[in-house]
């Protein structure tokens, strides 16, 4: 008699299967994964299996640039709100000729506050040629006017969005939505740091409050968290809990740190793919090293009285911003890779009371920013420090007439100005131009992606080669957008 194949019944052992059935089903579940691992070395070789199990290490160790850099550090003076180009760095005599005339259809399409829109409005401020280069600068920036031979003014910037939030995301991360790494995060990802006792990426925000989009302006996004910006306060203790409540003898401190390091590394070895955990441990270790280095770097009390006076620390209007500019100089002097300085709220968002509000914004920032350039140059630091000034967009060349009756200007993303200095940039240069009325970039337009690519280039990095692999995609700061190096502004 032929034997019958035994049928499995609920609660019993499964019926035995023959060899052919086993090999036809073995790849369906965990067995297949286990078998593939066991056979991987035979099929692909031991090196391939080792490479598959290895993981990229993300830290702040100094990295080699793609080519010889012109700059080793960046100080970004970010002017929240959108400084008005036609009142500061881009004089337009044609506005006098066409004053009061209604805007063109093209310009009218960008007006947000339609009911408040007026006619073309000339600047209430006078411009004059300054320095040997003869760059025209507004009377409300008298201190920067003394440094024009060291700066390049780009008058043909443009950005794709008219709202603050989206334009801030574009200016900081290249895309108009949250979750992308900031420029600073990309820079320290690519280059690491030159001082392990200080953060590689420092943010000096205003004591009066965070900017629009808050801490998202300096986030790491999908990059490992170790590359995000570190907020440093300019009032009180620069970093909270930097020093222990009780002082212990050095041998005890060293022993405790050694034990903590051992426990942290042991814990991390059991969770090897936890980037947040790795970043937090790195942050704690950095905090321990910073107890001496940060106190020294951020303490401006030892600066000379002449230096404090130059930065405006003795003037209530300029003291806060001046102190942060001075702190930035001290940080890059000690090898910090990138420093961002933010201003209170959106003092450049001058929808109304243009003369008063623009005067306040310039009065608060002009003297410290010019002092920073002068100080860096005197100390031989300007050649290797790139200084970038600008906001998320500019203003329209028409009047905005709110109910208050105090005339201002609406947002203008299609044409605005930024300036750069040091770090391989040509001094005394004007690049590009807006149209006759200062509305739209007309000659040699520069996109935000072009600006980012140029900054990376000055730091010795090719924006196409600075890549982070994520979910099968090669991510870049400039993404897949066309971006070019603005070669004409490079010395």
PDB file of N, CA and C in Angstrom, residues 210-246:
ATOM      1  N   UNK A 210      12.847  85.070  19.160  1.00  0.00           N
ATOM      2  CA  UNK A 210      13.267  84.290  18.003  1.00  0.00           C
ATOM      3  C   UNK A 210      12.735  84.905  16.711  1.00  0.00           C
ATOM      4  N   UNK A 211      13.418  84.654  15.596  1.00  0.00           N
ATOM      5  CA  UNK A 211      12.922  85.135  14.295  1.00  0.00           C
ATOM      6  C   UNK A 211      11.730  84.310  13.832  1.00  0.00           C
ATOM      7  N   UNK A 212      11.096  84.758  12.750  1.00  0.00           N
ATOM      8  CA  UNK A 212      10.042  83.962  12.119  1.00  0.00           C
ATOM      9  C   UNK A 212      10.618  82.590  11.749  1.00  0.00           C
ATOM     10  N   UNK A 213       9.807  81.551  11.899  1.00  0.00           N
ATOM     11  CA  UNK A 213      10.193  80.143  11.706  1.00  0.00           C
ATOM     12  C   UNK A 213      11.063  79.610  12.843  1.00  0.00           C
ATOM     13  N   UNK A 214      11.324  80.442  13.833  1.00  0.00           N
ATOM     14  CA  UNK A 214      12.000  80.001  15.056  1.00  0.00           C
ATOM     15  C   UNK A 214      13.280  79.225  14.755  1.00  0.00           C
ATOM     16  N   UNK A 215      13.454  78.110  15.464  1.00  0.00           N
ATOM     17  CA  UNK A 215      14.705  77.352  15.366  1.00  0.00           C
ATOM     18  C   UNK A 215      14.811  76.576  14.059  1.00  0.00           C
ATOM     19  N   UNK A 216      13.740  76.561  13.263  1.00  0.00           N
ATOM     20  CA  UNK A 216      13.822  75.875  11.972  1.00  0.00           C
ATOM     21  C   UNK A 216      14.807  76.559  11.036  1.00  0.00           C
ATOM     22  N   UNK A 217      15.156  77.814  11.329  1.00  0.00           N
ATOM     23  CA  UNK A 217      16.119  78.525  10.489  1.00  0.00           C
ATOM     24  C   UNK A 217      17.501  77.887  10.538  1.00  0.00           C
ATOM     25  N   UNK A 218      17.822  77.195  11.612  1.00  0.00           N
ATOM     26  CA  UNK A 218      19.158  76.586  11.727  1.00  0.00           C
ATOM     27  C   UNK A 218      19.086  75.087  12.008  1.00  0.00           C
ATOM     28  N   UNK A 219      18.036  74.463  11.541  1.00  0.00           N
ATOM     29  CA  UNK A 219      17.860  73.036  11.785  1.00  0.00           C
ATOM     30  C   UNK A 219      18.781  72.181  10.912  1.00  0.00           C
ATOM     31  N   UNK A 220      18.957  70.926  11.339  1.00  0.00           N
ATOM     32  CA  UNK A 220      19.734  69.961  10.559  1.00  0.00           C
ATOM     33  C   UNK A 220      18.868  69.215   9.567  1.00  0.00           C
ATOM     34  N   UNK A 221      17.529  69.274   9.723  1.00  0.00           N
ATOM     35  CA  UNK A 221      16.650  68.584   8.787  1.00  0.00           C
ATOM     36  C   UNK A 221      16.915  67.094   8.778  1.00  0.00           C
ATOM     37  N   UNK A 222      17.100  66.521   7.593  1.00  0.00           N
ATOM     38  CA  UNK A 222      17.364  65.092   7.491  1.00  0.00           C
ATOM     39  C   UNK A 222      18.836  64.742   7.698  1.00  0.00           C
ATOM     40  N   UNK A 223      19.699  65.754   7.815  1.00  0.00           N
ATOM     41  CA  UNK A 223      21.085  65.461   8.185  1.00  0.00           C
ATOM     42  C   UNK A 223      21.121  65.038   9.653  1.00  0.00           C
ATOM     43  N   UNK A 224      22.125  64.286  10.070  1.00  0.00           N
ATOM     44  CA  UNK A 224      22.232  63.935  11.488  1.00  0.00           C
ATOM     45  C   UNK A 224      22.206  65.173  12.379  1.00  0.00           C
ATOM     46  N   UNK A 225      21.594  65.047  13.542  1.00  0.00           N
ATOM     47  CA  UNK A 225      21.346  66.201  14.416  1.00  0.00           C
ATOM     48  C   UNK A 225      22.625  66.873  14.898  1.00  0.00           C
ATOM     49  N   UNK A 226      23.752  66.185  14.811  1.00  0.00           N
ATOM     50  CA  UNK A 226      25.013  66.765  15.262  1.00  0.00           C
ATOM     51  C   UNK A 226      25.386  68.005  14.456  1.00  0.00           C
ATOM     52  N   UNK A 227      24.768  68.197  13.284  1.00  0.00           N
ATOM     53  CA  UNK A 227      25.113  69.323  12.417  1.00  0.00           C
ATOM     54  C   UNK A 227      24.200  70.537  12.582  1.00  0.00           C
ATOM     55  N   UNK A 228      23.237  70.484  13.479  1.00  0.00           N
ATOM     56  CA  UNK A 228      22.339  71.632  13.647  1.00  0.00           C
ATOM     57  C   UNK A 228      23.049  72.767  14.380  1.00  0.00           C
ATOM     58  N   UNK A 229      22.483  73.978  14.276  1.00  0.00           N
ATOM     59  CA  UNK A 229      23.074  75.128  14.924  1.00  0.00           C
ATOM     60  C   UNK A 229      22.914  75.082  16.436  1.00  0.00           C
ATOM     61  N   UNK A 230      23.874  75.666  17.141  1.00  0.00           N
ATOM     62  CA  UNK A 230      23.817  75.765  18.603  1.00  0.00           C
ATOM     63  C   UNK A 230      23.508  77.201  18.987  1.00  0.00           C
ATOM     64  N   UNK A 231      22.383  77.411  19.652  1.00  0.00           N
ATOM     65  CA  UNK A 231      22.005  78.754  20.093  1.00  0.00           C
ATOM     66  C   UNK A 231      22.882  79.201  21.249  1.00  0.00           C
ATOM     67  N   UNK A 232      23.386  80.406  21.162  1.00  0.00           N
ATOM     68  CA  UNK A 232      24.209  80.991  22.214  1.00  0.00           C
ATOM     69  C   UNK A 232      23.596  82.340  22.590  1.00  0.00           C
ATOM     70  N   UNK A 233      23.421  82.560  23.874  1.00  0.00           N
ATOM     71  CA  UNK A 233      22.800  83.796  24.344  1.00  0.00           C
ATOM     72  C   UNK A 233      23.852  84.890  24.505  1.00  0.00           C
ATOM     73  N   UNK A 234      23.429  86.116  24.226  1.00  0.00           N
ATOM     74  CA  UNK A 234      24.346  87.246  24.379  1.00  0.00           C
ATOM     75  C   UNK A 234      24.118  87.986  25.690  1.00  0.00           C
ATOM     76  N   UNK A 235      23.082  87.599  26.423  1.00  0.00           N
ATOM     77  CA  UNK A 235      22.820  88.171  27.738  1.00  0.00           C
ATOM     78  C   UNK A 235      22.771  87.060  28.765  1.00  0.00           C
ATOM     79  N   UNK A 236      23.347  87.315  29.939  1.00  0.00           N
ATOM     80  CA  UNK A 236      23.424  86.280  30.954  1.00  0.00           C
ATOM     81  C   UNK A 236      24.429  85.221  30.560  1.00  0.00           C
ATOM     82  N   UNK A 237      24.243  84.012  31.084  1.00  0.00           N
ATOM     83  CA  UNK A 237      25.138  82.912  30.726  1.00  0.00           C
ATOM     84  C   UNK A 237      24.932  82.542  29.263  1.00  0.00           C
ATOM     85  N   UNK A 238      25.997  82.521  28.456  1.00  0.00           N
ATOM     86  CA  UNK A 238      25.832  82.207  27.030  1.00  0.00           C
ATOM     87  C   UNK A 238      25.144  80.874  26.778  1.00  0.00           C
ATOM     88  N   UNK A 239      25.463  79.895  27.629  1.00  0.00           N
ATOM     89  CA  UNK A 239      24.859  78.573  27.515  1.00  0.00           C
ATOM     90  C   UNK A 239      24.372  78.153  28.895  1.00  0.00           C
ATOM     91  N   UNK A 240      23.113  77.728  28.969  1.00  0.00           N
ATOM     92  CA  UNK A 240      22.556  77.320  30.240  1.00  0.00           C
ATOM     93  C   UNK A 240      23.246  76.064  30.756  1.00  0.00           C
ATOM     94  N   UNK A 241      23.440  76.013  32.077  1.00  0.00           N
ATOM     95  CA  UNK A 241      24.007  74.842  32.745  1.00  0.00           C
ATOM     96  C   UNK A 241      25.395  74.477  32.222  1.00  0.00           C
ATOM     97  N   UNK A 242      26.140  75.485  31.800  1.00  0.00           N
ATOM     98  CA  UNK A 242      27.474  75.213  31.281  1.00  0.00           C
ATOM     99  C   UNK A 242      28.427  74.788  32.395  1.00  0.00           C
ATOM    100  N   UNK A 243      28.225  75.350  33.578  1.00  0.00           N
ATOM    101  CA  UNK A 243      29.116  75.043  34.693  1.00  0.00           C
ATOM    102  C   UNK A 243      28.376  74.256  35.764  1.00  0.00           C
ATOM    103  N   UNK A 244      29.058  73.326  36.453  1.00  0.00           N
ATOM    104  CA  UNK A 244      28.404  72.524  37.498  1.00  0.00           C
ATOM    105  C   UNK A 244      28.051  73.368  38.716  1.00  0.00           C
ATOM    106  N   UNK A 245      27.028  72.931  39.455  1.00  0.00           N
ATOM    107  CA  UNK A 245      26.620  73.661  40.652  1.00  0.00           C
ATOM    108  C   UNK A 245      27.675  73.556  41.752  1.00  0.00           C
ATOM    109  N   UNK A 246      28.367  72.427  41.773  1.00  0.00           N
ATOM    110  CA  UNK A 246      29.410  72.224  42.775  1.00  0.00           C
ATOM    111  C   UNK A 246      30.737  71.954  42.087  1.00  0.00           C
TER     112      UNK A 246
END
